[in-house]
XYZ file of C-alpha atoms in Angstrom:
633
model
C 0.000 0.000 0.000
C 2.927 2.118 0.838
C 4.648 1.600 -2.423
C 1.202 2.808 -4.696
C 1.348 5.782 -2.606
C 5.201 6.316 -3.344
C 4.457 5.849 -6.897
C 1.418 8.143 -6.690
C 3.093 11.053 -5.309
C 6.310 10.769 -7.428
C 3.822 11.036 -10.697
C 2.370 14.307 -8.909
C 5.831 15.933 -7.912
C 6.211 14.775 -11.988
C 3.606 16.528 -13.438
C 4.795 20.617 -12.652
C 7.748 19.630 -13.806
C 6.430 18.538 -17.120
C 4.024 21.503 -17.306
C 7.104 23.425 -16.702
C 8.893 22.128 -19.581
C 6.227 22.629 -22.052
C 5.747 26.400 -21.043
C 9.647 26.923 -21.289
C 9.496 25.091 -25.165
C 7.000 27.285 -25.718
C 8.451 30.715 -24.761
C 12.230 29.326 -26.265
C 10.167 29.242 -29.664
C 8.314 32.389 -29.765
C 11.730 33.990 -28.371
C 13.609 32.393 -31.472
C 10.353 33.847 -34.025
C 11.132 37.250 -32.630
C 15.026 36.566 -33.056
C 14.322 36.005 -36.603
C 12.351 39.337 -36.872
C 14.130 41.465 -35.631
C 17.394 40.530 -37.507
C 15.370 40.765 -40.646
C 14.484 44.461 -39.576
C 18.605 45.276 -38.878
C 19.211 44.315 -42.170
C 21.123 46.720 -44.938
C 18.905 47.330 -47.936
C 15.571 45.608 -47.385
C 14.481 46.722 -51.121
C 17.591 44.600 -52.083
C 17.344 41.623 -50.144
C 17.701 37.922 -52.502
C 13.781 36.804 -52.958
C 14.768 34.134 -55.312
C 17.751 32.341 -53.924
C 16.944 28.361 -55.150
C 14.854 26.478 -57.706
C 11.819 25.255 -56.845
C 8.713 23.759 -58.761
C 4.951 25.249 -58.419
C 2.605 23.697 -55.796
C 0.530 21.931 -57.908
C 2.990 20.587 -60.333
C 2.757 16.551 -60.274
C 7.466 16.572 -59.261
C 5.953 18.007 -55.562
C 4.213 15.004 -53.582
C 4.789 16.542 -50.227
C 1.788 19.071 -50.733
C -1.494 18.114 -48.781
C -4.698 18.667 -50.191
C -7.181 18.586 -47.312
C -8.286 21.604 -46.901
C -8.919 21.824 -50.886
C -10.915 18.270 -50.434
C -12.509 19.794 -47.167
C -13.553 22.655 -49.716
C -15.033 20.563 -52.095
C -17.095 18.714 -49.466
C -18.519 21.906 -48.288
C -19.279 22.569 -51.906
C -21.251 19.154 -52.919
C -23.024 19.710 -49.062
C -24.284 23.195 -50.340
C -25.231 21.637 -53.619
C -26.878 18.810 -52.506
C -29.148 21.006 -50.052
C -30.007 23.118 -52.092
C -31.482 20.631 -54.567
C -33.311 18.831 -51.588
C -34.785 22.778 -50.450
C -35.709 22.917 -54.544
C -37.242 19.502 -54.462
C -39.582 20.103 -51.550
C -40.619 23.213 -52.939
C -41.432 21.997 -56.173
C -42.854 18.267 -55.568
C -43.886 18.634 -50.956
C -43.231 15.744 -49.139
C -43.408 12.410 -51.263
C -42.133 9.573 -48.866
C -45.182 7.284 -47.897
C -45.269 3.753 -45.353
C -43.346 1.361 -46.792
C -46.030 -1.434 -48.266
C -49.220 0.740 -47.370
C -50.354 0.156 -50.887
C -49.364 -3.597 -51.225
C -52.354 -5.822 -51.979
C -52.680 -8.691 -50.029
C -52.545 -10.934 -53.262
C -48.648 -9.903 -53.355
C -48.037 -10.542 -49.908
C -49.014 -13.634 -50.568
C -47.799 -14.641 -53.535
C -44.395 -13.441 -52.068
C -44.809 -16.000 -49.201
C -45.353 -18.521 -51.179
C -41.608 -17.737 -53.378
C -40.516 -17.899 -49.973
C -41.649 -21.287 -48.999
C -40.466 -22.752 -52.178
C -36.909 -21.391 -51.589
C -37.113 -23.386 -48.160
C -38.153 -26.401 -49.797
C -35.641 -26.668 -52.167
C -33.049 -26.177 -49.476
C -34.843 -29.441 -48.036
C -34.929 -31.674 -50.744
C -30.981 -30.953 -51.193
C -30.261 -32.082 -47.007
C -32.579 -34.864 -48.182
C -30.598 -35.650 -51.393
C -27.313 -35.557 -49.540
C -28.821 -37.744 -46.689
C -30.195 -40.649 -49.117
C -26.226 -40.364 -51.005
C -23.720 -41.301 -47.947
C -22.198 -44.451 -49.493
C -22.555 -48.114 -46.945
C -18.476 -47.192 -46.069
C -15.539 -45.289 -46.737
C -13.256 -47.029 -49.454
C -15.643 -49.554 -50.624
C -15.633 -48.375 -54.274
C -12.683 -49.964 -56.219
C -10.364 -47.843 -58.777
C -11.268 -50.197 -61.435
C -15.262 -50.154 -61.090
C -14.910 -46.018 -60.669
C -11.538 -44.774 -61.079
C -12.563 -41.043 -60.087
C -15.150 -41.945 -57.233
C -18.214 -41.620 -59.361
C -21.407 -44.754 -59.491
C -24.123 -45.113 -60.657
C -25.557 -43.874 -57.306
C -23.793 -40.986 -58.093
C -25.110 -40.047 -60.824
C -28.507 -40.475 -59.574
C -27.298 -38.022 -56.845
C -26.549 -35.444 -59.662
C -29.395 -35.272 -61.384
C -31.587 -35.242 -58.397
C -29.309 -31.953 -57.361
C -30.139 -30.685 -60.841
C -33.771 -30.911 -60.877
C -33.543 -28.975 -57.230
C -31.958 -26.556 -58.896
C -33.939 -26.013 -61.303
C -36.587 -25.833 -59.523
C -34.809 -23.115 -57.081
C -34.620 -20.592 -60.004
C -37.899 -21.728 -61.897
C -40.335 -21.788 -59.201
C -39.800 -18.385 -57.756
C -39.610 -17.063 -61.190
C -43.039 -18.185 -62.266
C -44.560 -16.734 -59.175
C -42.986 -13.527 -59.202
C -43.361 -13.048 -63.003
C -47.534 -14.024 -62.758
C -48.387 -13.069 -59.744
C -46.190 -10.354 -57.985
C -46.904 -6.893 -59.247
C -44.679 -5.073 -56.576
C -40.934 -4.359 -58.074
C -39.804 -4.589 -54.107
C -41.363 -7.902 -53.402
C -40.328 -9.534 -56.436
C -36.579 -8.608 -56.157
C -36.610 -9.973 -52.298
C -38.017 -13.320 -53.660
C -35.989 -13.362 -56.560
C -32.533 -11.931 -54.519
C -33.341 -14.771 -51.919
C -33.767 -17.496 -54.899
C -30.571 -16.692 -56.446
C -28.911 -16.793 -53.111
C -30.423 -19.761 -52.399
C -29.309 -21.068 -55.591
C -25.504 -20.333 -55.549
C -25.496 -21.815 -52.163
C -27.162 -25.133 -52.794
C -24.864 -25.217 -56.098
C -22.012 -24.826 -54.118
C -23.339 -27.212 -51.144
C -24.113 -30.077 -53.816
C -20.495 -29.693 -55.817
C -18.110 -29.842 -52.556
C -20.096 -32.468 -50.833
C -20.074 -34.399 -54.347
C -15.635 -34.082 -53.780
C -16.100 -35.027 -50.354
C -18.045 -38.000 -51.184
C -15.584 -39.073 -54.249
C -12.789 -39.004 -51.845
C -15.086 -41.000 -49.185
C -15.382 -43.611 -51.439
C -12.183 -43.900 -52.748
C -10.437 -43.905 -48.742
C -8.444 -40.920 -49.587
C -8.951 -39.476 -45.552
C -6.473 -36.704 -46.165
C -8.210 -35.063 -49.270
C -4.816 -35.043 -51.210
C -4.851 -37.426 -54.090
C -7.538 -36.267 -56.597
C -8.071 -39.119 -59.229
C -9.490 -36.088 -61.630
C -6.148 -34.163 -61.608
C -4.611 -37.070 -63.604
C -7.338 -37.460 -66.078
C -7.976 -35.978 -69.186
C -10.614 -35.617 -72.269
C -9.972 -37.658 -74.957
C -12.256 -38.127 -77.405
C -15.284 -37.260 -75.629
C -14.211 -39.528 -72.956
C -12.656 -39.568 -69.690
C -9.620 -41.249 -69.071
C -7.233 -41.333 -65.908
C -3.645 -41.884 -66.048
C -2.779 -44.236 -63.112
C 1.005 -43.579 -63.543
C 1.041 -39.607 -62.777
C 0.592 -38.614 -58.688
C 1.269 -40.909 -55.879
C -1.271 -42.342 -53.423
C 0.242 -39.692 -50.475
C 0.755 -36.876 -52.102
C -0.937 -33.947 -53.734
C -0.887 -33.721 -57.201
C -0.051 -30.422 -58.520
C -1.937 -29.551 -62.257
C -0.284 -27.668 -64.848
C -3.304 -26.641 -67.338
C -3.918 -22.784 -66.338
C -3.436 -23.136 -62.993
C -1.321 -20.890 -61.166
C 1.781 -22.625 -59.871
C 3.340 -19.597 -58.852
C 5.704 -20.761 -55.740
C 8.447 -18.265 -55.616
C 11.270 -18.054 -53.173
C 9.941 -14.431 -52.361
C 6.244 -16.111 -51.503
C 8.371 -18.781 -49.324
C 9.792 -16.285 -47.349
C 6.792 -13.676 -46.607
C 4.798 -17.552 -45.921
C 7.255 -18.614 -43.491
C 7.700 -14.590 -41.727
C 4.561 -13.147 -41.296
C 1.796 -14.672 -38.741
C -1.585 -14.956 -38.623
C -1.725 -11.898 -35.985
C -0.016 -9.497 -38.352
C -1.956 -10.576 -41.129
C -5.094 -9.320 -39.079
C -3.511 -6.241 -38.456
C -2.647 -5.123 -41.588
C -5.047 -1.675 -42.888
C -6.188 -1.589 -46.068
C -4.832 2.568 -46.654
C -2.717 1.880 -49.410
C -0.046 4.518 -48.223
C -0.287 2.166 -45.181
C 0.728 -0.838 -46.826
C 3.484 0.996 -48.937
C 5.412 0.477 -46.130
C 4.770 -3.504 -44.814
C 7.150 -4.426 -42.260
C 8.099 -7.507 -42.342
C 9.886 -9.999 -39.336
C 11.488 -6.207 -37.864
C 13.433 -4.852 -41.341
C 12.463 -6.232 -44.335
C 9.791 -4.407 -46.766
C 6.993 -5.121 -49.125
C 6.720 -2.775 -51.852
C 2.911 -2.107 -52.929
C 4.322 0.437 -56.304
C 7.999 -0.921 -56.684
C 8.899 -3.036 -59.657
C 11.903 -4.022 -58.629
C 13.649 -3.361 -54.985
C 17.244 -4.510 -54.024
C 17.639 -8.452 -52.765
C 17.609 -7.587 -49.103
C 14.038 -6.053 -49.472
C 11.110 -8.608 -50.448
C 8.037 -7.328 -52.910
C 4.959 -8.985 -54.148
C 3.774 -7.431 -57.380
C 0.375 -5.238 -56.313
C -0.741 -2.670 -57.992
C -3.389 -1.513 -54.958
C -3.755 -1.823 -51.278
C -6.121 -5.233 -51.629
C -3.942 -6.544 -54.101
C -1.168 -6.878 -51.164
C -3.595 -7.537 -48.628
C -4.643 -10.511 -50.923
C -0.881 -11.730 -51.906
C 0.342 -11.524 -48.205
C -2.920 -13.119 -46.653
C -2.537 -15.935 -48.825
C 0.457 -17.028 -48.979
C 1.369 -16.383 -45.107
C 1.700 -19.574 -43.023
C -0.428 -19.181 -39.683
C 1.090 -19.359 -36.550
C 0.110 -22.169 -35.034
C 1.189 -20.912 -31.160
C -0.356 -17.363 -31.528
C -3.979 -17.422 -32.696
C -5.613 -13.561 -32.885
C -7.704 -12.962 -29.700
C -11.028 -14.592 -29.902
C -10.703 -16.871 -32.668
C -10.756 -20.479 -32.751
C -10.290 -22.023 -36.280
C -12.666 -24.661 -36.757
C -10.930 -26.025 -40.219
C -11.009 -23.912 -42.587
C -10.233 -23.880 -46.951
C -7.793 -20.868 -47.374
C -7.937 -18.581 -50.537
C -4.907 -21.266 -52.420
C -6.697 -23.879 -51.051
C -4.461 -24.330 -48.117
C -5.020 -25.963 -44.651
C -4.805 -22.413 -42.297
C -4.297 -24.626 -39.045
C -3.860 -28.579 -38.344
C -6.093 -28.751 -35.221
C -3.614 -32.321 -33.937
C -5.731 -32.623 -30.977
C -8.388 -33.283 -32.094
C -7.515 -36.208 -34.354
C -5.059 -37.382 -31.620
C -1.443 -36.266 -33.813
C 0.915 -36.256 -31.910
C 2.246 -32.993 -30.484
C 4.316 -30.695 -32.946
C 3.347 -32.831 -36.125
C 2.272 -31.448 -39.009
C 0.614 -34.010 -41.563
C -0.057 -30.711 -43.992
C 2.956 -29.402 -44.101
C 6.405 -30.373 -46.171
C 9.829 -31.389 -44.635
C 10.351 -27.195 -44.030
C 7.696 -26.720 -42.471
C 5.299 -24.370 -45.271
C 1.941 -26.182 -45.651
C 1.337 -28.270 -48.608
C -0.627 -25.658 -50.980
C -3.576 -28.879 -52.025
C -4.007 -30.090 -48.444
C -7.401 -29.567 -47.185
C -8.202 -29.943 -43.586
C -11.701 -29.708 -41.665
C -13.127 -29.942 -38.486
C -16.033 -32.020 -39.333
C -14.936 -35.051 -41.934
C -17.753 -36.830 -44.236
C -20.442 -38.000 -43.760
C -21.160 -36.247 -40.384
C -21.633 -33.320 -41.713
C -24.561 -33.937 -43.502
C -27.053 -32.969 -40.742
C -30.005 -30.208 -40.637
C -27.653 -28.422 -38.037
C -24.887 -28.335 -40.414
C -26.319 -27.421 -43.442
C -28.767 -25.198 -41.366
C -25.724 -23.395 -40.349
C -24.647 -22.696 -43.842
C -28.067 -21.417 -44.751
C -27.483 -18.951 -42.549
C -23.758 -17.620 -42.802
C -22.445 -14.701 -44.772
C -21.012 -17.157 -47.509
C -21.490 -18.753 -50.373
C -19.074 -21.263 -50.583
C -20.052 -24.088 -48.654
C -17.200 -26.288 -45.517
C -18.129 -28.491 -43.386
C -16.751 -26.211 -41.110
C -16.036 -22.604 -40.789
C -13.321 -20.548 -38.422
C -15.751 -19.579 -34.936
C -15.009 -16.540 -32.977
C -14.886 -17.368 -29.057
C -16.789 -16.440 -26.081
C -20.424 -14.576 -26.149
C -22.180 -12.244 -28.951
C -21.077 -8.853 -28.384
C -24.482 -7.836 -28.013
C -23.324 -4.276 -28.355
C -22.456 -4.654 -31.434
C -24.832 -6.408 -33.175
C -27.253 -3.746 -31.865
C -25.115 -1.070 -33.302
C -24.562 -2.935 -36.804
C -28.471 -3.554 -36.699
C -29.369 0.013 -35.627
C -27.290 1.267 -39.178
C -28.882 -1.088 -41.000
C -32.755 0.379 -40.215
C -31.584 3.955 -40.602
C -29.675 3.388 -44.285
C -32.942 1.841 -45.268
C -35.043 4.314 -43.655
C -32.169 6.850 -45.634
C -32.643 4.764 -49.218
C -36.714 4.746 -48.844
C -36.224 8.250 -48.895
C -33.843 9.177 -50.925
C -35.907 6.540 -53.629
C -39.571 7.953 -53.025
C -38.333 11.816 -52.822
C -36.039 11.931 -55.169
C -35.799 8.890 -57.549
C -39.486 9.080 -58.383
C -39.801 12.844 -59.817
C -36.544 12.234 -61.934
C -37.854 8.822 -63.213
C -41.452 10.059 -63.912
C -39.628 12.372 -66.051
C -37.596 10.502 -67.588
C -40.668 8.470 -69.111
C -41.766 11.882 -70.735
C -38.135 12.329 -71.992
C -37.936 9.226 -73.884
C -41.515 9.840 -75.227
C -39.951 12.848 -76.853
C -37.001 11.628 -77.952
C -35.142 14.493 -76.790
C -31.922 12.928 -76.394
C -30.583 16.316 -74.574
C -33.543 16.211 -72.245
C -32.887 12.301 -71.616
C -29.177 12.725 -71.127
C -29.975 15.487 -68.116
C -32.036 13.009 -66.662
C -29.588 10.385 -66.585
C -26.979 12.938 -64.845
C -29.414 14.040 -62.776
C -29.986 10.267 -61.670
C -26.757 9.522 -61.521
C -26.123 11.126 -58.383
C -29.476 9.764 -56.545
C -28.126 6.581 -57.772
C -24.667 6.687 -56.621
C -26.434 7.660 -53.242
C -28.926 4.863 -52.984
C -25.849 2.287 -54.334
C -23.370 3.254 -51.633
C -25.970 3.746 -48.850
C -27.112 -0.055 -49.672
C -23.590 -1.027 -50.275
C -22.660 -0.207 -46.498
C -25.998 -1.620 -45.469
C -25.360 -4.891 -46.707
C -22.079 -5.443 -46.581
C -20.710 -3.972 -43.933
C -23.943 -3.226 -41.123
C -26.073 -6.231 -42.378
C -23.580 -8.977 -43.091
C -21.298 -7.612 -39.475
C -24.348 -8.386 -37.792
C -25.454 -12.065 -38.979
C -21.344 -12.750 -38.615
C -21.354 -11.913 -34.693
C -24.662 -13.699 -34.101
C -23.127 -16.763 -35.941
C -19.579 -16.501 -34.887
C -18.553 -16.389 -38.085
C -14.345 -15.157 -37.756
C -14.155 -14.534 -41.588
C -15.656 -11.392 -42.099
C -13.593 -9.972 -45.068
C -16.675 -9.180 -47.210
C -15.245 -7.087 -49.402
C -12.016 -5.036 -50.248
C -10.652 -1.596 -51.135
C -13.570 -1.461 -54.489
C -13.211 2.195 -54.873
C -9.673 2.147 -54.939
C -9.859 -0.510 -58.605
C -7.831 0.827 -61.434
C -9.374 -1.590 -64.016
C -12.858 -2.985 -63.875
C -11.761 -6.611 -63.510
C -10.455 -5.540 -60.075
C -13.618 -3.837 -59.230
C -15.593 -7.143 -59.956
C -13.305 -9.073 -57.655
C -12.900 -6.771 -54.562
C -16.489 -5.536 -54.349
C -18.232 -8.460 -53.154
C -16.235 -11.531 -52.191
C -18.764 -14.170 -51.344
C -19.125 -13.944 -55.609
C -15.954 -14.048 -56.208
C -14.710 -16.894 -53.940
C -17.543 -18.826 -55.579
C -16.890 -17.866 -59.305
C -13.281 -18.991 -58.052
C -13.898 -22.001 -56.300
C -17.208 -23.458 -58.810
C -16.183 -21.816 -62.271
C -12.832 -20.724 -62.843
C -11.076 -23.710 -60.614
C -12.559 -26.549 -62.026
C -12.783 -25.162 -65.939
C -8.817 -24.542 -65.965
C -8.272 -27.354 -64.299
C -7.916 -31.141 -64.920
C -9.827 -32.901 -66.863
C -11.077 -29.755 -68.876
C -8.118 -27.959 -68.575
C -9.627 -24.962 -70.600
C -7.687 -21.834 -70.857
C -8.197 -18.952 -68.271
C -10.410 -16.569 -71.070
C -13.286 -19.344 -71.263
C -13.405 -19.284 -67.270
C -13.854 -15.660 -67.828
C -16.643 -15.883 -69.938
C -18.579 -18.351 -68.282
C -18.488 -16.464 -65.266
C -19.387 -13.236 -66.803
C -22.489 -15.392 -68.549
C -23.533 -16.887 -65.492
C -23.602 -13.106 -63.759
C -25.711 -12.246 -66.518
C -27.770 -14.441 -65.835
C -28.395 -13.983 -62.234
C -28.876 -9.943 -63.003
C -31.479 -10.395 -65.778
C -33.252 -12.780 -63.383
C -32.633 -10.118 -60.317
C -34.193 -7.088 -62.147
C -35.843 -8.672 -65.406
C -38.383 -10.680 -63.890
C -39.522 -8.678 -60.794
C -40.582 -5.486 -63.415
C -41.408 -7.728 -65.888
C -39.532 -6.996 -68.177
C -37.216 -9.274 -69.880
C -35.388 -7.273 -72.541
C -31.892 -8.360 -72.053
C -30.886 -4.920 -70.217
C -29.023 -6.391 -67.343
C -27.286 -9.652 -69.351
C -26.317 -7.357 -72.251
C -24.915 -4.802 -69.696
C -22.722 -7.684 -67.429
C -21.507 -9.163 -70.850
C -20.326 -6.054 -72.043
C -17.912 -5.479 -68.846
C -15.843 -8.139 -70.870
C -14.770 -5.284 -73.319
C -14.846 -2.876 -70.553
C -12.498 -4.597 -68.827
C -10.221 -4.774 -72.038
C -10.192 -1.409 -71.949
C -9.511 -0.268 -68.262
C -6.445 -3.171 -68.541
C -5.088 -1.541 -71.672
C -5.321 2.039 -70.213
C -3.666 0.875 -66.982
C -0.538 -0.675 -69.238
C -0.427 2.611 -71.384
C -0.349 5.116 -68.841
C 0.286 3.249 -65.381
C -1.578 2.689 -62.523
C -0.885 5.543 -60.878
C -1.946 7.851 -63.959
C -6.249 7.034 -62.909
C -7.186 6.197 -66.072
C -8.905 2.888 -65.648
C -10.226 4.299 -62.114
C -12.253 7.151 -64.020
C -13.138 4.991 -66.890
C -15.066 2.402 -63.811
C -16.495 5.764 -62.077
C -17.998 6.668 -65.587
C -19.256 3.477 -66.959
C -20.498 2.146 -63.500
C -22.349 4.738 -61.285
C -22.136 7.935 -63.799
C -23.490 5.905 -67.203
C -24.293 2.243 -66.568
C -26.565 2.419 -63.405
C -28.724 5.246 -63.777
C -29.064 4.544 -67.579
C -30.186 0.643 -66.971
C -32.857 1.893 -63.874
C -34.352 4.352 -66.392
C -34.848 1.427 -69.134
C -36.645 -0.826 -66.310
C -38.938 1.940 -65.031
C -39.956 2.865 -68.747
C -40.755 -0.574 -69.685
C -42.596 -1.262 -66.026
C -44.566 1.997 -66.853
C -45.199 0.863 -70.405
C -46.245 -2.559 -69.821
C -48.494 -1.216 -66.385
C -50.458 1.634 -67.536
């Protein structure tokens, strides 16, 4: 007790003395100012005094990147405030108050219709637990290489096309219904946004349980020796070469996928833990600057650094966040606070942590790692093994997550909900939608009502101000719903799940070519156009080249977005699938700008800006609400 008191009064015999110190610095530096001024008053000739006395560039030339622009950005903010009230004080007085109770003028008939999409969602996700129940082979390694050298039966096959019909019926049931008998836009797009979901996650459900069930058969426990990445397409048929790959090992495919395993990738896997890994920002003048194991540097701009420094090639903040995060190994002995990894498929598709425990290795062992130490890039490691996973709890689970791409198991954040948080996460989620009913019935609806006059006319200078003048209600609505969703909406379901991985999206705004835009915005779609499309069409047996994995996963987008906005407005022109397939040219074109000019030159960034939010959005929501009008008098 004595000693806190010591301690206590030797901090308050501190603190004068500190306040002391501070006064003095600041008198010793107005003394030195008035130094200065003086001696420039006691100098000979003042008219002739040197004004120019070095070379020096002007402020705003591109050679100066000291100069700091916030209070011309804090400016500009001001500005686009002003603006945008005024056009909100010019909107009242011209049009009153607009904004009405959500669903007041909903008949009952599309309230009911709507259930009923619902309710065939849910059964679909039945049938599939029921499909995968009713497709557990009698025992593990009971199916002989001869009788099916890849894993695959008759049963099998049955299996498949019971899966297909399901999901058919996913996409085709909903449809009808909200097509015939939903005349609210809203409605329809919930049903039909739940129905796609619903359909990329049964897809994904049915395709890794179908691996986990080949390799089930065939006794591989360790999920490393894929029969399919030794076979090929000959002739229409598939045949398996027996003498490539061993029985133990992973077999490593050369037919566009990426082998990249440099000695620079080596190092940053074997430095940096899973701790700093979760630490890292996504500021890109932050991770200019990576430290790496005390000295060593990764380069986010550099093309080429001296050997002592390490770089991975990036061109933006995500970019490293991406190259890092997936190549690091985890540390084993330092998990991040309040995680526990369940078993979980990293972004190469490698094991992030052995759990030896559990499945009594002994301690120190690594069965997914090489004779260094770096984990084997093909091993794949879960919690839960087949078939116990194949439970309503299970799959219930999946229903439910912020994912697409289905595991038997998923990295779990310890101890309680932070009911805090979820309340706070929920609480932004009611006010942006409270914020987009607004800004949609207020704003929107004027601008699209004439819009419909504008086309009548065809006045094309009349429709291109209404198209600007959308554009900025759009942009509003689209990044008020982005934050909603992804960052309020999915935070929220994560905590009340436990779900660790919560990277939902990266640095979007930050793209310099479309095609990074399409990956970074939403991940969930892109690990699954990974994982589903790309991966298995570049692969063994197809082994197609990386351009028709492209394509099919731009068609299959298409797809989805005619189906998202065709069918709830009725109105299946083609707007939406002709827009998605031409982001293939689009994309072309941001690339080629980026390699003529550079990243850094914001080419390709303006070029997304302008076809996305400025052009593309606001033109495609005026086509849908002409047609809706058109075809509902």
């Amino acid at each position: 007790m004595s000693q806190a008191a010591g301690v206590a009064k030797d901090e308050l015999a501190k603190a004068p003395a500190t306040s002391a110190r501070r006064r003095h610095n600041t008198n010793k530096s107005a003394a030195t100012s008035s130094r200065r001024h003086r001696a420039r008053k006691g100098q000979p000739y003042l008219q002739a005094q040197v004004v120019h006395y070095r070379p020096r560039v002007s402020v705003l030339d591109k050679e100066l990147t000291t100069v700091s622009y916030h209070g011309l950005v804090n400016f500009l903010l001001l500005l686009l405030s002003a603006t945008l009230i005024r056009l909100a004080i010019e909107n009242y007085m011209k049009y009153g108050i607009l904004v009405s109770v959500p669903g007041a003028t909903i008949e009952a008939r599309d309230w009911l219709a709507t259930a009923a999409g619902m309710l065939a969602v849910a059964a679909s996700f039945l049938v599939a637990l029921a499909v995968e129940k009713s497709a557990i082979p009698a025992c593990s390694g009971c199916s002989s290489a001869a009788a099916s050298p890849i894993g695959v039966d008759a049963e099998e096959k049955r299996t498949i096309m019971l899966h297909a019909a399901n999901l058919l019926f996913v996409l085709v049931a909903p449809s009808y219904i909200t097509y015939f008998y939903i005349f609210q836009p809203a409605l329809g797009t919930a049903v039909m946004t739940l129905a796609c979901i619903m359909f990329l996650k049964l897809y994904s459900l049915s395709a890794a349980n179908f691996d986990l069930r080949r390799a089930y058969r065939l006794g591989d426990k360790q999920l490393s020796s894929d029969p399919l990445q030794r076979a090929s397409l000959q002739r229409g048929r598939l045949v398996v070469d027996v003498k490539r790959g061993t029985a133990g090992g992973p077999v490593h495919s050369s037919g566009g996928t990426d082998t990249e395993d440099s000695s620079v990738e080596d190092m940053v896997r074997s430095m940096v833990p899973l701790t700093a890994r979760a630490s890292f920002s996504l500021n890109a003048r932050v991770l200019d600057d990576i430290c790496v194991a005390g000295n060593d540097r990764i380069d986010a701009k550099a093309d080429a650094l001296p050997r002592p420094r390490l770089r991975v090639r990036a061109t933006t903040a995500s970019e490293v966040l991406r190259r890092v995060a997936s190549t690091a190994e985890v540390d084993r002995h330092s998990p991040p606070a309040g995680a526990v990894d369940d078993g979980s498929l990293s972004d190469d598709g490698a094991a992030a942590k052995t759990l030896a425990d559990k499945h009594g290795s002994h301690a120190g062992a690594d069965p997914y790692g090489d004779a260094a130490g770096r984990p084997k890039r093909s091993a794949i490691h879960y919690a839960v093994a087949y078939p116990d996973n194949v439970s309503l709890a299970n799959f219930g689970y999946f229903w439910l997550a912020p994912t697409l791409c289905y595991q038997p198991s998923y990295p779990r954040m310890a101890g309680p909900i932070r009911k805090a948080f979820v309340a706070k996460r929920a609480t932004e989620l009611v006010i942006l939608c409270v914020a987009m009913w607004i800004v949609i019935q207020q704003y929107a609806v004027p601008t699209l009502v004439g819009s419909v006059r504008a086309i009548d006319t065809r006045n094309p200078f009349w429709l291109s101000e209404r198209v600007l003048k959308l554009s900025v209600i759009s942009a509003a609505v689209w990044f008020l719903g982005f934050y909603a969703i992804f960052h309020s909406g999915l935070n929220a379901l994560a905590e009340v799940l436990r779900f660790a991985d919560r990277a939902f999206y990266l640095d979007w705004w930050n793209s310099v070519d479309l095609a990074a835009y399409w990956r970074e915005w939403n991940l969930p779609i892109h690990y699954f156009c990974k994982r589903h499309i790309m991966m298995p069409l570049v692969s063994p047996p197809l082994s197609l080249p990386a351009g028709a994995g492209v394509l099919l996963t731009f068609l299959v987008s298409a797809v989805m977005h005619e189906l998202l906005f065709g069918i709830p407005t009725h109105c299946l022109r083609g707007y939406s699938f002709v827009g998605m397939m031409a982001q293939i040219p689009l994309i072309q074109l941001t690339q080629w700008l980026v390699r003529w000019r550079g990243p850094e030159s914001g080419l390709g960034n303006a070029v997304f800006w302008i076809s996305f939010c400025i052009v593309g959005q606001p033109l495609g929501v005026v086509q849908y609400y002409y047609t809706w009008v058109k075809n509902n008098p």
